[in-house]
Tab-separated table of C-alpha atoms and ligand atoms in Angstrom:
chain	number	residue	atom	x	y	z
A	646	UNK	CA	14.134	10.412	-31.007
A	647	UNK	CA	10.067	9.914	-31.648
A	648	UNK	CA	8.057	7.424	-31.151
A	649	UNK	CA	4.749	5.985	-33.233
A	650	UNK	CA	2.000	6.650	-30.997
A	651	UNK	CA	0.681	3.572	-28.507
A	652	UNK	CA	-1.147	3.208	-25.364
A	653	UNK	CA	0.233	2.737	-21.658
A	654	UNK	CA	-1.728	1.520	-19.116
A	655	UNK	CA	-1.086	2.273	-15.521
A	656	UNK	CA	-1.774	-1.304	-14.636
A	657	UNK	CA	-1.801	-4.859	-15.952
A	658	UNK	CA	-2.053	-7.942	-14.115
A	659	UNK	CA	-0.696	-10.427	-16.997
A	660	UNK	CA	2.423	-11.707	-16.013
A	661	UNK	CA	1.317	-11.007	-12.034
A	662	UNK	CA	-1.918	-12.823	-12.171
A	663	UNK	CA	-1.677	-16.146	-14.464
A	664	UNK	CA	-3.082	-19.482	-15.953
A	665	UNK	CA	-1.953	-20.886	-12.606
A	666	UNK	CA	-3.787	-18.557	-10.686
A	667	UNK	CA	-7.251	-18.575	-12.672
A	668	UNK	CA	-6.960	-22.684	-12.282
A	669	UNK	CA	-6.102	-22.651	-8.426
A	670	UNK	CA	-9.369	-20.403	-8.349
A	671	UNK	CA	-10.679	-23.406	-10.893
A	672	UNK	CA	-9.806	-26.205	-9.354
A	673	UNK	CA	-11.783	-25.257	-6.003
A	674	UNK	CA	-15.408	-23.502	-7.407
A	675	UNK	CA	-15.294	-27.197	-9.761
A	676	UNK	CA	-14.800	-29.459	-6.376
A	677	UNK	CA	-17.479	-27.495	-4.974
A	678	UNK	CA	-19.944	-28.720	-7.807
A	679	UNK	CA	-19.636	-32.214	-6.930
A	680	UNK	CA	-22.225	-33.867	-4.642
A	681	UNK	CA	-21.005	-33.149	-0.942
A	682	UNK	CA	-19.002	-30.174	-2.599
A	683	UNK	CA	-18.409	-26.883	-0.862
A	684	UNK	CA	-16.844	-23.508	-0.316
A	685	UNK	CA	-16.108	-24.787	3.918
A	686	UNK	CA	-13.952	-26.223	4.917
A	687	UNK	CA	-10.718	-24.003	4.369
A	688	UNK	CA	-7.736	-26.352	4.665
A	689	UNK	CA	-6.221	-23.706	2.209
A	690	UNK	CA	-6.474	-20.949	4.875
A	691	UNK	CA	-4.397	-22.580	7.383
A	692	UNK	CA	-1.337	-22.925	4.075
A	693	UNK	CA	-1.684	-19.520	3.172
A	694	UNK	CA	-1.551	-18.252	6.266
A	695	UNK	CA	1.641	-20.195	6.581
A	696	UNK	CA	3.303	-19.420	3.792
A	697	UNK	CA	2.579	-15.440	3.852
A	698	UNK	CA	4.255	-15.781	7.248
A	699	UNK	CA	6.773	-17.209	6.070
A	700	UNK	CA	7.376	-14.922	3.312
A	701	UNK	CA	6.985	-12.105	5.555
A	702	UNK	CA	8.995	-13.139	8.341
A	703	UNK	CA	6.366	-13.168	10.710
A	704	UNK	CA	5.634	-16.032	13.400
A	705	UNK	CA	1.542	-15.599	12.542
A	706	UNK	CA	-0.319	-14.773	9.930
A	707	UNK	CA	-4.339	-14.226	9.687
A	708	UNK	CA	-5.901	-14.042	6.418
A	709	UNK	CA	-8.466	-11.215	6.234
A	710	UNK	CA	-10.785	-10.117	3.329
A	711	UNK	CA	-9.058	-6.756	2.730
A	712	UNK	CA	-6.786	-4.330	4.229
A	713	UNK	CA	-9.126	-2.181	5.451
A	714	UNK	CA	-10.679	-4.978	7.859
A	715	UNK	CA	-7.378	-6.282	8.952
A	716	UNK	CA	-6.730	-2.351	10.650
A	717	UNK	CA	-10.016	-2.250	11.385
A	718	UNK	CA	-9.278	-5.665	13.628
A	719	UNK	CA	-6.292	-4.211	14.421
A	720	UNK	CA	-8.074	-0.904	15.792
A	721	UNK	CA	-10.617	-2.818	17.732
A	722	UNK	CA	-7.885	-5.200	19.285
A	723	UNK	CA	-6.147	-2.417	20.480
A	724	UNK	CA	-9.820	-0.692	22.057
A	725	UNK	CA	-8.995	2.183	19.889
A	726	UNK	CA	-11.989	4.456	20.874
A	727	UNK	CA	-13.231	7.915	21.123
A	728	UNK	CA	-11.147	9.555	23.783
A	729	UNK	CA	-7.431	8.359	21.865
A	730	UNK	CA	-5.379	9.382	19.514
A	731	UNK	CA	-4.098	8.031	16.723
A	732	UNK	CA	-0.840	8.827	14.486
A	733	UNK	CA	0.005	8.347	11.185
A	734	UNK	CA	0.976	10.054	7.386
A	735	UNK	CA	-1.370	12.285	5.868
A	736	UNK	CA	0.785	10.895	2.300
A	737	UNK	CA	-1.372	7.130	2.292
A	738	UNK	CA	-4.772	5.790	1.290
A	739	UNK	CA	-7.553	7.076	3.234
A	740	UNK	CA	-8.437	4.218	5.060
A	741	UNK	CA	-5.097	4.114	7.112
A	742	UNK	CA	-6.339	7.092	8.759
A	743	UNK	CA	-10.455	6.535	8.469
A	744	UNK	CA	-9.599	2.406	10.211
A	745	UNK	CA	-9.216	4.941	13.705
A	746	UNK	CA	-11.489	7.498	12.739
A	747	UNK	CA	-14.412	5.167	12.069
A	748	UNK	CA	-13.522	3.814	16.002
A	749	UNK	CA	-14.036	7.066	16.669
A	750	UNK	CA	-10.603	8.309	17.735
A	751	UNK	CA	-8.884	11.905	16.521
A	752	UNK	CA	-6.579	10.863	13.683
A	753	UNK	CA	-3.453	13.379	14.019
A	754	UNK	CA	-1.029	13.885	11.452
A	755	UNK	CA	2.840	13.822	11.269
A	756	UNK	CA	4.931	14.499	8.661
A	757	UNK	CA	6.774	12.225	6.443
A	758	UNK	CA	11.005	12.012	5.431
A	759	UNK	CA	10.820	13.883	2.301
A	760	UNK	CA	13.525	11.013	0.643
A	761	UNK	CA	11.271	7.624	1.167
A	762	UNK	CA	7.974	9.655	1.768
A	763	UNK	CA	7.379	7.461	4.483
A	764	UNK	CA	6.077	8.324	8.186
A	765	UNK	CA	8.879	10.472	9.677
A	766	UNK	CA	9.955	8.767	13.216
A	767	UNK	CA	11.117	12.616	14.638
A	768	UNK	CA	7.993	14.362	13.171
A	769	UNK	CA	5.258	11.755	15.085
A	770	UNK	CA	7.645	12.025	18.644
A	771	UNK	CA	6.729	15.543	18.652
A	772	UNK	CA	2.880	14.592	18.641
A	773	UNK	CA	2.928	12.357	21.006
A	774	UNK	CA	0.325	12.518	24.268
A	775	UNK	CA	-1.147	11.261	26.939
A	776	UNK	CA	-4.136	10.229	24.719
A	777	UNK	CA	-1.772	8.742	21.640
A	778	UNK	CA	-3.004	5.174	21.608
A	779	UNK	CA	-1.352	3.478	18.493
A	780	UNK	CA	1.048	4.981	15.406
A	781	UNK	CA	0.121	4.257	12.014
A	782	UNK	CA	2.989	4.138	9.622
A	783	UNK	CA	2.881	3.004	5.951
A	784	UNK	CA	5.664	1.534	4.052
A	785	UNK	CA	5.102	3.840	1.223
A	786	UNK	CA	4.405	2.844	-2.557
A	787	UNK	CA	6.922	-0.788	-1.038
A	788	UNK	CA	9.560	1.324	0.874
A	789	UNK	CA	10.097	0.211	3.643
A	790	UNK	CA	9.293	2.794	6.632
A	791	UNK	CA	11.948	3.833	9.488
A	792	UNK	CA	11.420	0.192	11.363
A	793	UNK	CA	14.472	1.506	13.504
A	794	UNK	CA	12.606	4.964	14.543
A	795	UNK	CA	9.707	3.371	15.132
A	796	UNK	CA	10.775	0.561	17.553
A	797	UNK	CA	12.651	2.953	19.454
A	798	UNK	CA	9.521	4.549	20.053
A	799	UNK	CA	7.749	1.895	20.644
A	800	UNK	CA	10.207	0.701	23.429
A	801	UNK	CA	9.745	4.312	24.973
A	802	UNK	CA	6.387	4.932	24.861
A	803	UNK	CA	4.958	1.530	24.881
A	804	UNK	CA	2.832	2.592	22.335
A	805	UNK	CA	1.656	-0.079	19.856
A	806	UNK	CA	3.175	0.466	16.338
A	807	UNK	CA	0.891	-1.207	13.535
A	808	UNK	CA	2.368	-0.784	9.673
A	809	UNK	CA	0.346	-0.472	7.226
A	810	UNK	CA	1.378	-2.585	4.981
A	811	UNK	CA	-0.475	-2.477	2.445
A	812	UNK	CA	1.811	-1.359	-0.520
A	813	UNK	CA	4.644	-4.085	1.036
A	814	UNK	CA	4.251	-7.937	-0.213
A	815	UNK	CA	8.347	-8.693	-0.471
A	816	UNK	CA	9.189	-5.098	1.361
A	817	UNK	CA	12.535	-5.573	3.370
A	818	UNK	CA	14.685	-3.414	5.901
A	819	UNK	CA	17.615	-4.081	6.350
A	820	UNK	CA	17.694	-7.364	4.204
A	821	UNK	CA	14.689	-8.985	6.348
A	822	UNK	CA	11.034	-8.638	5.233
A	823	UNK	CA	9.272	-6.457	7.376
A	824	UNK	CA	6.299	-8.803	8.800
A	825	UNK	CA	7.715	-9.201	12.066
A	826	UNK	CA	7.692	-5.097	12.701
A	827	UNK	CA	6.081	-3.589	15.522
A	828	UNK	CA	3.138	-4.782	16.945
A	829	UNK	CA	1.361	-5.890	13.730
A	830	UNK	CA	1.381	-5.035	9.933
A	831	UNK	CA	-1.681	-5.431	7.840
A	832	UNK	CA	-1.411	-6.255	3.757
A	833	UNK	CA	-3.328	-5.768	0.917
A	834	UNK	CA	-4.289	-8.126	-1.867
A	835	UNK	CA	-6.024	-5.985	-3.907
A	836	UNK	CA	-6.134	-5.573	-7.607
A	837	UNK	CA	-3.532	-3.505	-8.297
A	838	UNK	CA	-1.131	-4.906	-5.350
A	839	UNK	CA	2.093	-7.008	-5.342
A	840	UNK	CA	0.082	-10.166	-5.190
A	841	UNK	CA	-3.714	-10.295	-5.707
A	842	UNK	CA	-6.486	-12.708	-4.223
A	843	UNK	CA	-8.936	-12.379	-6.773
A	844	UNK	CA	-9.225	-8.547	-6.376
A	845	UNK	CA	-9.645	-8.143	-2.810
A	846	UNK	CA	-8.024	-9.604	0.273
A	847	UNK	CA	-5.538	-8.657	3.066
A	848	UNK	CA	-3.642	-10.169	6.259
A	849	UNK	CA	-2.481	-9.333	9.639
A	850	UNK	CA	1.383	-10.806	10.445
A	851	UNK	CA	2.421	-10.095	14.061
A	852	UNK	CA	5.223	-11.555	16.181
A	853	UNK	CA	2.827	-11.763	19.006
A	854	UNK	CA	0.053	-15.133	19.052
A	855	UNK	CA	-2.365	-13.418	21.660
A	856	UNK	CA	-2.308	-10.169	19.298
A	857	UNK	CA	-2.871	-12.681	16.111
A	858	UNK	CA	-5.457	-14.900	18.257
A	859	UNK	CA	-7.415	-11.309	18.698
A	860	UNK	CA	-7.461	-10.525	15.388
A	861	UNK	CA	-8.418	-13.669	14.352
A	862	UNK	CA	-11.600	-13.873	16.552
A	863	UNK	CA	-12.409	-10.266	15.136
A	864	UNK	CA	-13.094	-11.433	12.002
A	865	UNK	CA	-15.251	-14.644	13.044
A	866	UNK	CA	-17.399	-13.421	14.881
A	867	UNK	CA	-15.209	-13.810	18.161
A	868	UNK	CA	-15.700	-17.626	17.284
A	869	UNK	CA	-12.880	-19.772	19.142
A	870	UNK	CA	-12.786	-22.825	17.432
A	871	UNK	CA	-11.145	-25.905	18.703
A	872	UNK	CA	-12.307	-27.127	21.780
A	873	UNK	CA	-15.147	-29.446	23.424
A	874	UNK	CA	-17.724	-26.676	22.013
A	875	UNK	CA	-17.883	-23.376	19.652
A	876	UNK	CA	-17.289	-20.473	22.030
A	877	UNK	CA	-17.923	-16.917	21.188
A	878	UNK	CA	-15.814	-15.089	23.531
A	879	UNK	CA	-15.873	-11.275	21.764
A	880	UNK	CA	-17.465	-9.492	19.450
A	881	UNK	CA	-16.266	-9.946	15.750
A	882	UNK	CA	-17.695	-9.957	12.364
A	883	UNK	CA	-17.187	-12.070	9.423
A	884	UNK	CA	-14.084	-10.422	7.331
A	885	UNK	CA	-12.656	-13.948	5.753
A	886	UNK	CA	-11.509	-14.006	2.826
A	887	UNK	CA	-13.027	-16.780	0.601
A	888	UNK	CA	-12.105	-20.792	-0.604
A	889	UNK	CA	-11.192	-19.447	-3.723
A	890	UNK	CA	-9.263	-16.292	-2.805
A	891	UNK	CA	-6.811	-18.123	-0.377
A	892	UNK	CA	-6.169	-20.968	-3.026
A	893	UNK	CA	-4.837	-17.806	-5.536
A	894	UNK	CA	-2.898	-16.475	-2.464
A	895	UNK	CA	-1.328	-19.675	-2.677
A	896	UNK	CA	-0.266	-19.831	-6.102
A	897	UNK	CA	0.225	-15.692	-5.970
A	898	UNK	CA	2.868	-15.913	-2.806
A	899	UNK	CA	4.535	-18.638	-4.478
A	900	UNK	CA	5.555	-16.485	-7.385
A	901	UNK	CA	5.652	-13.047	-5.290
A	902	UNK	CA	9.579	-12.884	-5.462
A	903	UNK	CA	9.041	-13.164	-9.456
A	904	UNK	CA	6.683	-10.481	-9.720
A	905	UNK	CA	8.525	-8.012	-7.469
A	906	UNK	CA	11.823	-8.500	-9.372
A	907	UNK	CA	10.239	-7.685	-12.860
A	908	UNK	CA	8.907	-5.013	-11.522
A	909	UNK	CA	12.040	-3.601	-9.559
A	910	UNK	CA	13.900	-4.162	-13.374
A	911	UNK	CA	11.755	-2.068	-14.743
A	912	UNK	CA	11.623	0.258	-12.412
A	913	UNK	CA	15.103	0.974	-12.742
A	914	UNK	CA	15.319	0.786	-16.000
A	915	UNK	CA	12.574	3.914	-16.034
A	916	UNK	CA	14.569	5.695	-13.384
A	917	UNK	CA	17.117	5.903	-15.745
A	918	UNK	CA	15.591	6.938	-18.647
A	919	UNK	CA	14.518	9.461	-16.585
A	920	UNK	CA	17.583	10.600	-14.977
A	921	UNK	CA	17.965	13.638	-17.219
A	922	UNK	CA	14.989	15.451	-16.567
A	923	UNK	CA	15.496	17.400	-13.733
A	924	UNK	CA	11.719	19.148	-13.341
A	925	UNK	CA	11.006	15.210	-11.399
A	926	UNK	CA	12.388	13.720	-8.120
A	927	UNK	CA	12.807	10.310	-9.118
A	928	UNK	CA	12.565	7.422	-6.186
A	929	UNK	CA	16.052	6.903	-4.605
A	930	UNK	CA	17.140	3.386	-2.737
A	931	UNK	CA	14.856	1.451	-4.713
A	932	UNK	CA	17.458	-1.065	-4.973
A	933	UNK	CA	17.663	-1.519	-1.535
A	934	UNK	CA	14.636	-3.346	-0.108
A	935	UNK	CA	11.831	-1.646	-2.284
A	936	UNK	CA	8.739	-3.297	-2.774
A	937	UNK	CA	8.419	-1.959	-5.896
A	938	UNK	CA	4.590	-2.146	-5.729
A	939	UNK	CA	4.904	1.995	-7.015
A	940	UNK	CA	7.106	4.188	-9.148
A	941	UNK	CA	6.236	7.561	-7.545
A	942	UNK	CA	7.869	10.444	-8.758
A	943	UNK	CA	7.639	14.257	-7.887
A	944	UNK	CA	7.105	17.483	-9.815
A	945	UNK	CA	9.100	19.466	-8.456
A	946	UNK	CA	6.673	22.734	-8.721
A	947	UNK	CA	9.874	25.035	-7.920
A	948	UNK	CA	10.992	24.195	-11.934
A	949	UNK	CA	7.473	24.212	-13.284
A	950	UNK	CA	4.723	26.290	-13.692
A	951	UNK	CA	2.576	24.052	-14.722
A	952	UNK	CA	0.251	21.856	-12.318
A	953	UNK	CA	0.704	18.145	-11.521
A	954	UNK	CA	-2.907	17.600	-12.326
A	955	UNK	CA	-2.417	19.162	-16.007
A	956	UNK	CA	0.523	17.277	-16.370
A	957	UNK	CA	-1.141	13.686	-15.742
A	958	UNK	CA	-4.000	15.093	-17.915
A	959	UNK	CA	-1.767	15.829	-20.665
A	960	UNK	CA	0.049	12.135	-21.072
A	961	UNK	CA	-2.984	10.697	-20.734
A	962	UNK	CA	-4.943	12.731	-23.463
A	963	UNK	CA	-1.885	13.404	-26.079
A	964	UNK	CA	0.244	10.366	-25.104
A	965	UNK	CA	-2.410	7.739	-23.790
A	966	UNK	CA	0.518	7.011	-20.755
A	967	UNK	CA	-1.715	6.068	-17.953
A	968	UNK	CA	-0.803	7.377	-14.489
A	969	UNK	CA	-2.147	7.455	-10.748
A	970	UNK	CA	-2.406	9.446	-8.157
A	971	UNK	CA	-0.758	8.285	-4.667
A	972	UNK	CA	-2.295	9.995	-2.631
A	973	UNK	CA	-3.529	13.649	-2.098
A	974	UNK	CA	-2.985	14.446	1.351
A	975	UNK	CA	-5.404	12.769	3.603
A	976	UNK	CA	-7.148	15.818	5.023
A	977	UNK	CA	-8.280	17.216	1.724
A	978	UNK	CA	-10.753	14.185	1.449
A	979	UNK	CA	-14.655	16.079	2.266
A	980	UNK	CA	-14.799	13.526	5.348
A	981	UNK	CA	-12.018	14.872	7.405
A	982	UNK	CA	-12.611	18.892	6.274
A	983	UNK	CA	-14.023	20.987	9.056
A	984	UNK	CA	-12.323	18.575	11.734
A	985	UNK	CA	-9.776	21.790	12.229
A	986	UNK	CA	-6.764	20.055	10.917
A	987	UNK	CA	-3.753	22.550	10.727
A	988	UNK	CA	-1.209	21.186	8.199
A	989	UNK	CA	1.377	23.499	8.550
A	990	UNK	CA	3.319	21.316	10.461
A	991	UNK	CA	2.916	18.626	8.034
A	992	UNK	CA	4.757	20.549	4.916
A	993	UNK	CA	6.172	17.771	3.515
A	994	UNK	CA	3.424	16.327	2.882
A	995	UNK	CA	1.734	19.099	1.972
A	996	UNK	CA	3.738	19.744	-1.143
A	997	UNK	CA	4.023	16.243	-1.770
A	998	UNK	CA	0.364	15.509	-1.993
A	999	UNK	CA	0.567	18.261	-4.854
A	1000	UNK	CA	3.419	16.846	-6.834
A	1001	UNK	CA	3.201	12.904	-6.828
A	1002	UNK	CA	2.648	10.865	-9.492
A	1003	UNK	CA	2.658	7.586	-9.928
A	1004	UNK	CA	4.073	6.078	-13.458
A	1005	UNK	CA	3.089	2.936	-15.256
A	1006	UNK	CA	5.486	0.165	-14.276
A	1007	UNK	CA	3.911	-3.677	-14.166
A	1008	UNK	CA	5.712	-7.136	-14.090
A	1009	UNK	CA	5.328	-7.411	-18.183
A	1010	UNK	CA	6.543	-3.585	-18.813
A	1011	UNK	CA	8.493	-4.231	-21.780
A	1012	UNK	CA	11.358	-1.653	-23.539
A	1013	UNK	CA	9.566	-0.413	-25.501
A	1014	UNK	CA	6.774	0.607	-22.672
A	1015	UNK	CA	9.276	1.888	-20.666
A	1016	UNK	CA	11.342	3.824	-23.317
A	1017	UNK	CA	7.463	5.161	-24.894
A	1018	UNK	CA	6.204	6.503	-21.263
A	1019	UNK	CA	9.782	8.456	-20.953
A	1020	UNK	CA	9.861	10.234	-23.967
A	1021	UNK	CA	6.081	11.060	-23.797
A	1022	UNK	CA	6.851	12.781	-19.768
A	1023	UNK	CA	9.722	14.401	-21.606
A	1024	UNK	CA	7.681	15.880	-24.425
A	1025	UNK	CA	4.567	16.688	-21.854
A	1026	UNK	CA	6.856	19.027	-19.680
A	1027	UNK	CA	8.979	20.834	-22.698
A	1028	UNK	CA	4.833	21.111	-24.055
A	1029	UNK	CA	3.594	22.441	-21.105
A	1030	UNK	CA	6.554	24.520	-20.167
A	1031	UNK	CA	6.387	26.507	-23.443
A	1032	UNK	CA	2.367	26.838	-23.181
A	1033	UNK	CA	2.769	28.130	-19.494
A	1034	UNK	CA	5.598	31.044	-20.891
B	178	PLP	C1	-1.809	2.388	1.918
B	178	PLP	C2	-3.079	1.587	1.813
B	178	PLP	N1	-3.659	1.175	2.924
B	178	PLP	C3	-4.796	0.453	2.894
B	178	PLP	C4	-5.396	0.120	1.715
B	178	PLP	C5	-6.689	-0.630	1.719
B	178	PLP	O1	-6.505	-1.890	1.176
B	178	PLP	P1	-7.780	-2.772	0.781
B	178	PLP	O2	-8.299	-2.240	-0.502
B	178	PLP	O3	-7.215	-4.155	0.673
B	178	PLP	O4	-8.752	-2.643	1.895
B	178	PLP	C6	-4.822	0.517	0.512
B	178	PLP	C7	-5.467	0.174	-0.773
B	178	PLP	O5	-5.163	0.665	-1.807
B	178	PLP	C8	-3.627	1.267	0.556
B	178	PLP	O6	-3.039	1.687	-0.581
């Protein structure tokens, strides 16, 4: 079979991000022209917050402006500080490790399960000390991480578990959403992310109300609101999201189940159109809880001997398939070289960081999409297996 040439994105938003969104947004910036209008107050916080909790299947939910501030709460709730230690995947975004770091703690790494590439529960138990102060796992690209593993250590140890959770809008283990896990989980609403506030946002869910009350006072300025006068009882800083971003959140968790099923369809349909090409480790259990926020596959380098890199390169240039990157290992960023990290008790990761890739799957991925970006990998790696001969 061949195909006329087109063009894949990695992302869209349309069919994720709508007329009912962009209106929501609307409706609010157009009260705020009229006289008396304004972006304060935020009745719309107090409904988001509630229905992300519900969602999640948390008992509290704080709306931040981005993922990164809601662990950076998280860190300072916890005193996270220069003499602890601090464990989680080197397989995530930077900022689940650089959230400690920037507290100035020693981030240490663990390896992941090499099947979900999520935080592996037996790999962080053996670097565990006196000075480990919190574990960091993500629910990678929406799988859901080892919530079992986790607790258990978290009973033992007493060690706060906070999920990154940023990838897992709609995640569930064991057929409940994961927002009630450990002692927190923070989200993302960026771009690119199950559900979107306008680009950037994020939220802490936690089971515990004097955990979310903390939070919530780090990111107003360690306001507390409520009674005979304004109190400031801590220090804080201003990470709200906006008027407009919450009423989108709104609208956005509201059709979150949507989204995430679209995407899961298509994501299967890929994996199978993919089954038969046996240089990639396709995503396994996606029908079971997935977030389906990423279709990450691996080159398996044993089959190859061609580089992940050149492959990505090669669908973009002579296919036009888009693709991403999720993640290189953390320690290979310049900001955490020369901190004498030894990965080779990490190789999981290692290799994994080499051979990822994520493909283009989005709510509106039609057949033709899908069917396109799978011959195109199949003609890239029988290309760039007979040029590396
Ligand atoms: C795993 C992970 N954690 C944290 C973040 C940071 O999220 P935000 O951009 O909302 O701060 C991201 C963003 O891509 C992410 O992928």
């Amino acid at each position: 079979m061949s195909f006329a040439k087109r063009s894949v994105p990695f992302l869209s938003l349309g069919g994720m991000f709508e007329a009912d969104d962009a209106a929501a947004a609307a409706r609010v910036m157009q009260a705020a022209t009229e006289p008396g209008g304004s972006f304060f107050p935020m009745p719309e916080e107090a409904e988001f917050q509630t229905a992300l909790a519900a969602h999640e299947g948390a008992a509290h939910a704080v709306a931040f402006n981005s993922c990164g501030t809601a662990l950076d709460a998280c860190m300072m709730v916890l005193g996270i500080g220069p003499q602890d230690e601090v464990i989680t995947t080197p397989l995530t975004f930077v900022c689940t490790a650089t959230c400690a770091a920037a507290r100035g703690a020693r981030v240490v790494f663990a390896d992941i399960a090499p099947t979900t590439l999520c935080l592996d529960p037996a790999a962080v138990r053996k670097k565990i000390s006196p000075r480990t102060k919190a574990i960091l796992p993500v629910h990678f690209a929406g799988c859901p991480a080892d919530i079992d593993g986790f607790d258990a250590i978290g009973r033992q140890t007493g060690i706060p578990v906070i999920y990154d959770a940023a990838h897992a809008v709609g995640t569930r283990y064991r057929g409940r959403p994961i927002g009630a896990a450990g002692t927190a989980s923070c989200y993302s609403f960026q771009s690119n992310k199950n559900i979107t506030t306008l680009g950037e946002g994020g939220a802490v869910t936690s089971e515990d109300a004097d955990f979310a009350e903390a939070v919530r006072r780090k990111k107003t300025f360690g306001y507390v609101y409520g009674g005979p006068r304004l109190r400031v009882v801590d220090l804080g800083f201003n990470y709200r999201m906006t008027k407009p971003q919450l009423a989108v959140g709104l609208t956005q968790i509201a059709k979150a189940r949507r989204i995430i099923a679209l995407k899961l369809a298509a994501m299967i349909r890929l994996r199978q159109l993919l089954a038969d090409v046996e240089e990639l480790v396709l995503p396994a259990g996606i029908e079971d809880g997935h977030g389906a926020h990423l279709f990450v596959v691996r080159l398996d380098t044993d089959k190859v001997r061609f580089t992940r890199d050149a492959f990505q390169e090669h669908l973009k240039r002579q296919y036009q398939v888009g693709t991403a990157v999720h993640y290189p290992c953390v320690w290979t960023w310049e900001v955490f070289q020369g901190l004498d990290y030894d990965n080779s008790d990490c190789p999981i990761a290692e290799r994994a960081g080499t051979e990822v890739l994520s493909l283009p799957v989005f709510a509106q991925s039609s057949e033709e999409d899908l069917q396109y970006a799978a011959w195109a990998i199949k003609q890239s790696i029988q290309q760039l297996t007979v040029r590396s001969q």
